[in-house]
PDB file of C-alpha atoms in Angstrom:
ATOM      1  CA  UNK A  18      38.997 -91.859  28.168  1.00  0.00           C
ATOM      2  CA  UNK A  19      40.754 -93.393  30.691  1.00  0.00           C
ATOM      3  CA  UNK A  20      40.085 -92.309  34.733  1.00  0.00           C
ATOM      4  CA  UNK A  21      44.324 -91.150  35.107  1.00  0.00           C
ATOM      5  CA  UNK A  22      43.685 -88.839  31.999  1.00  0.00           C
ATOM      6  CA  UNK A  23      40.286 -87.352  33.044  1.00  0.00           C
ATOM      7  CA  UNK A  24      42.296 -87.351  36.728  1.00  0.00           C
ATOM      8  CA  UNK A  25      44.989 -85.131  34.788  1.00  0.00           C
ATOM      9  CA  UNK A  26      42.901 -82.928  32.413  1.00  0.00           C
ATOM     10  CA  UNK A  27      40.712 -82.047  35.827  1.00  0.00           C
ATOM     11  CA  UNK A  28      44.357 -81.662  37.573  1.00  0.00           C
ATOM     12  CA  UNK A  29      45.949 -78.783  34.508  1.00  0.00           C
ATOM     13  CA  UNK A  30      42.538 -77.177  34.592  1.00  0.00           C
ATOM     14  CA  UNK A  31      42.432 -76.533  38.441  1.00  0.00           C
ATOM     15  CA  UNK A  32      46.134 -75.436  38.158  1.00  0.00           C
ATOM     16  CA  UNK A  33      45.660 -73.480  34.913  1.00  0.00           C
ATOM     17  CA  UNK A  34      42.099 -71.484  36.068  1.00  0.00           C
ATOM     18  CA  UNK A  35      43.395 -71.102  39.730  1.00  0.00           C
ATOM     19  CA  UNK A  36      46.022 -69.421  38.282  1.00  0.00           C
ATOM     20  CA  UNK A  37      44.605 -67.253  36.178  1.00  0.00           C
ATOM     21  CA  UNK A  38      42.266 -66.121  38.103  1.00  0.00           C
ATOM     22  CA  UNK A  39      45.282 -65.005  40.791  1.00  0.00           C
ATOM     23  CA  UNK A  40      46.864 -63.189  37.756  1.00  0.00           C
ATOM     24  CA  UNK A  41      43.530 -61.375  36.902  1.00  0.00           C
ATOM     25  CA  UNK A  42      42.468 -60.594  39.990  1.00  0.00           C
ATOM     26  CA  UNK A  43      45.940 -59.056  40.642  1.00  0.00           C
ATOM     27  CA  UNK A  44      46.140 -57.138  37.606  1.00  0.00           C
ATOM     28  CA  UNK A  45      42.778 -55.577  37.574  1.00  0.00           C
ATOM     29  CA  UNK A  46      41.750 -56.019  41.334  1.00  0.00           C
ATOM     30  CA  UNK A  47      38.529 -57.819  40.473  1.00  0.00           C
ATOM     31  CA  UNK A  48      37.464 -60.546  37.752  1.00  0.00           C
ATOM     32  CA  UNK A  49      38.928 -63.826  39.198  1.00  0.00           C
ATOM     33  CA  UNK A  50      36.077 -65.175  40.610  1.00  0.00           C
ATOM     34  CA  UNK A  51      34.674 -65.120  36.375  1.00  0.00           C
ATOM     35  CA  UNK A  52      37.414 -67.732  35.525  1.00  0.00           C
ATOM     36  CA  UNK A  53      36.847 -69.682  38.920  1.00  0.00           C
ATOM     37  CA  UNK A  54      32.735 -69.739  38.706  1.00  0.00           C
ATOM     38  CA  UNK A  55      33.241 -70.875  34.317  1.00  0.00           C
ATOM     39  CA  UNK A  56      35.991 -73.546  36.188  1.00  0.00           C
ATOM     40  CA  UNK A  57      33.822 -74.835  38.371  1.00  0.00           C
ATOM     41  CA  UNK A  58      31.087 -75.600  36.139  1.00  0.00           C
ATOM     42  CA  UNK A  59      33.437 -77.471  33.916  1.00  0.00           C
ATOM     43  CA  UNK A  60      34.797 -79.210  37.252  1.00  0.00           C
ATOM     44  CA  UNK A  61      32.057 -79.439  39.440  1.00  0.00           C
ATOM     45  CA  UNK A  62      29.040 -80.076  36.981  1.00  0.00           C
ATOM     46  CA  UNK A  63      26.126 -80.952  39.802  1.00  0.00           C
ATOM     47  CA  UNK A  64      23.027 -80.158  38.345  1.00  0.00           C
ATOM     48  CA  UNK A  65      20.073 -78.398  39.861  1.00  0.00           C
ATOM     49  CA  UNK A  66      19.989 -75.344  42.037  1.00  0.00           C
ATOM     50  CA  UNK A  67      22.422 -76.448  45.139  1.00  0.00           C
ATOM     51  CA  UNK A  68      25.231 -77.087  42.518  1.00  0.00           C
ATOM     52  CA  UNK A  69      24.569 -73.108  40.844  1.00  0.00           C
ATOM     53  CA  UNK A  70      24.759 -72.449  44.755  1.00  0.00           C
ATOM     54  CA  UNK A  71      27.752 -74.633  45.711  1.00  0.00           C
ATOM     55  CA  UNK A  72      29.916 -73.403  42.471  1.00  0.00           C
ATOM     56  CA  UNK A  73      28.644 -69.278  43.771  1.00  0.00           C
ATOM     57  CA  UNK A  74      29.608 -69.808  47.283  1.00  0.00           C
ATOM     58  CA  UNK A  75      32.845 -71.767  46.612  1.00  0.00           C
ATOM     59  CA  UNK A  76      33.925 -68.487  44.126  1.00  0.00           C
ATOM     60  CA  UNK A  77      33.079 -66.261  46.744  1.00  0.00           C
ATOM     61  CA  UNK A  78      35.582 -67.968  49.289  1.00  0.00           C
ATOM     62  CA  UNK A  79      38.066 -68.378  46.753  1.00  0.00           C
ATOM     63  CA  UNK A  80      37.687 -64.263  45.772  1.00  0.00           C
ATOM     64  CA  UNK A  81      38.021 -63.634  49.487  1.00  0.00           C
ATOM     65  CA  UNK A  82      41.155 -65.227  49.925  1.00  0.00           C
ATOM     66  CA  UNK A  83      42.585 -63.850  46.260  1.00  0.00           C
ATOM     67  CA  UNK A  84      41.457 -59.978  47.164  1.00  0.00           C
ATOM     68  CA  UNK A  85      43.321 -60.546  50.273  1.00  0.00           C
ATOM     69  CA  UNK A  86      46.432 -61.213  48.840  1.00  0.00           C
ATOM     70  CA  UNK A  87      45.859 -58.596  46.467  1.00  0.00           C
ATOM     71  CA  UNK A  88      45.232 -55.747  48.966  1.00  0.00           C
ATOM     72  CA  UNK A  89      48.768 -56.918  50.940  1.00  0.00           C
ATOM     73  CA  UNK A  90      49.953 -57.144  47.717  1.00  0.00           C
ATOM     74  CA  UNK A  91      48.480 -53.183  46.562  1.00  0.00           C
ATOM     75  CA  UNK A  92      49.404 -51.870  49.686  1.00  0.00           C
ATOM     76  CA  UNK A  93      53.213 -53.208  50.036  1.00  0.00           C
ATOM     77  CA  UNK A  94      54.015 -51.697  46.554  1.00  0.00           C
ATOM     78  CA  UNK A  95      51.983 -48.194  47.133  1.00  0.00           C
ATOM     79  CA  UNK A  96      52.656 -47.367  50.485  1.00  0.00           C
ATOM     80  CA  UNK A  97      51.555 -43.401  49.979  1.00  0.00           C
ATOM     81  CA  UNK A  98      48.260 -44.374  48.819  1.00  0.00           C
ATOM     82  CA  UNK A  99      47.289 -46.577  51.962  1.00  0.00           C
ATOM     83  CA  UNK A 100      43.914 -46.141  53.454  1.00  0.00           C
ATOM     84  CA  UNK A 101      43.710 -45.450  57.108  1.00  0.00           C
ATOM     85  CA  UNK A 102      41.256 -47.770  59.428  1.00  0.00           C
ATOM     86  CA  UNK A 103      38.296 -44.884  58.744  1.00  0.00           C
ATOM     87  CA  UNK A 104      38.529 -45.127  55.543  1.00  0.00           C
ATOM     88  CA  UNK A 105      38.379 -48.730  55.429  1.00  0.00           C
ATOM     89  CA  UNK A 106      35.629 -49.172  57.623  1.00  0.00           C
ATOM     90  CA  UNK A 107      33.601 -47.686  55.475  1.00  0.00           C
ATOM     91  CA  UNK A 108      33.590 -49.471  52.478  1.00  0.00           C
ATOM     92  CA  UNK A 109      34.105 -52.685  54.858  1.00  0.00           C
ATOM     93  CA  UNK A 110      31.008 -52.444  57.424  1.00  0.00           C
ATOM     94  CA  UNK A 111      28.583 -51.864  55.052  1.00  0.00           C
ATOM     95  CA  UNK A 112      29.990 -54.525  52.555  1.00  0.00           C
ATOM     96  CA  UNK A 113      29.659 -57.233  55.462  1.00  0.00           C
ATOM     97  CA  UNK A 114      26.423 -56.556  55.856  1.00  0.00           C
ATOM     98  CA  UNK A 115      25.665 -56.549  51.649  1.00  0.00           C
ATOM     99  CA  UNK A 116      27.696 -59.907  51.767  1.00  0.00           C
ATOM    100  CA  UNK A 117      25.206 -61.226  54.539  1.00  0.00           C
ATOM    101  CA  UNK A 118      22.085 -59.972  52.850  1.00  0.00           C
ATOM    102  CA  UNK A 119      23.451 -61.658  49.327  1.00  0.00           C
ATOM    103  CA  UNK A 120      24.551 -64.843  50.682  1.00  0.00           C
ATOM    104  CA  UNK A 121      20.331 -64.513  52.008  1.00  0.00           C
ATOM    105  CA  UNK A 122      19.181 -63.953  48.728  1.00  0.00           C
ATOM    106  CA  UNK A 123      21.391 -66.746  46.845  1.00  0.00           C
ATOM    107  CA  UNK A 124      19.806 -68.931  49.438  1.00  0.00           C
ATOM    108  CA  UNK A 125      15.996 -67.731  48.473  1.00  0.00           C
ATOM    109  CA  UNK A 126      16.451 -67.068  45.015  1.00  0.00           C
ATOM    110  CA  UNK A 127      15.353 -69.013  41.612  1.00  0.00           C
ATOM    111  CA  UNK A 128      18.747 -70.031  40.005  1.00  0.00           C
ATOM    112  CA  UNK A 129      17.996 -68.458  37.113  1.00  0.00           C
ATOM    113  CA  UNK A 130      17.588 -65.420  38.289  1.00  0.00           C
ATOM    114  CA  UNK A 131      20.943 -65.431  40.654  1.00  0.00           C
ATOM    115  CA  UNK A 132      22.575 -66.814  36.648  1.00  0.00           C
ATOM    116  CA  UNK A 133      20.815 -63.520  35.190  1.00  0.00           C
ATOM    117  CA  UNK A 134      21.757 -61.062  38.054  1.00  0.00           C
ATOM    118  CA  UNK A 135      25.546 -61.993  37.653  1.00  0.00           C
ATOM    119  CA  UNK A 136      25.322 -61.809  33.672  1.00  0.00           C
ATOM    120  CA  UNK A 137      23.946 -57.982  33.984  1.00  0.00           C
ATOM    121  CA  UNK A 138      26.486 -57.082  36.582  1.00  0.00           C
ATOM    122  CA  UNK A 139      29.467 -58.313  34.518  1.00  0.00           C
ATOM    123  CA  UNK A 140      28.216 -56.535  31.185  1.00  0.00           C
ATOM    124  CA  UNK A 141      27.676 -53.056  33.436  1.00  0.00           C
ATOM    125  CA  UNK A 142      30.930 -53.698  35.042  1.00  0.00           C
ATOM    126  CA  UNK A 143      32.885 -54.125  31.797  1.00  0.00           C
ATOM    127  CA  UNK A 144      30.863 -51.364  29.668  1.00  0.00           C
ATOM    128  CA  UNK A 145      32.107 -48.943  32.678  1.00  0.00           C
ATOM    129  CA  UNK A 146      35.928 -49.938  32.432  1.00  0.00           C
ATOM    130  CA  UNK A 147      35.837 -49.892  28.872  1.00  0.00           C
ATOM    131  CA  UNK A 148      34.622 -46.249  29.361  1.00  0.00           C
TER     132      UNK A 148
END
């Protein structure tokens, strides 16, 4: 295969994931960063434990920026269910710190378990909304 079509099929699959994951994390509030961490292991192949690292910490920035938008987005259309800055605070305080602490473990810990950990989470998370 020539470099210009591996150049375009790497070009409709950064569009196309990008934008689904904006769609799903809009429409559920959570889930993008699935479709951008299976992306970027089709995209961004590097091997060994700082690529598993590099794909995580790129999805996490990406989320951030997606959840962002979505919150605007939430709280535009809903105005009478907006949170006040108390309310916020804590779910947000305590969340920094968990993001800190994580970002410590993802540094520390084997790959495979870090591969494992975010398997179990996603099966909980989806057996709870499908109940």
């Amino acid at each position: 295969m020539s470099k210009s079509k591996k150049k375009g099929k790497k070009a409709i699959l950064t569009l196309f994931s990008g934008a689904a994951a904006g769609v799903v994390n809009g429409f559920l509030g959570a889930g993008g960063g699935i479709i951008l961490l299976w992306a970027l292991g089709k995209l961004n192949p590097q091997k060994g434990d700082e690529g598993v690292r590099n794909n995580f910490a790129i999805t996490v920035a990406t989320v951030l920026l997606l959840c962002t938008v979505s919150a605007v987005s939430y709280s535009h259309h809903s105005p009478e269910q907006e949170m006040g800055i108390a309310e916020l605070c804590t779910f947000i305080i305590p969340g920094m710190a968990g993001g800190i602490f994580g970002a410590y473990l993802t540094d520390k810990l084997n790959t495979r378990i870090l591969k494992a950990t975010f398997c179990a989470l996603m099966i909980i998370a989806g057996v709870n909304m499908a109940f």
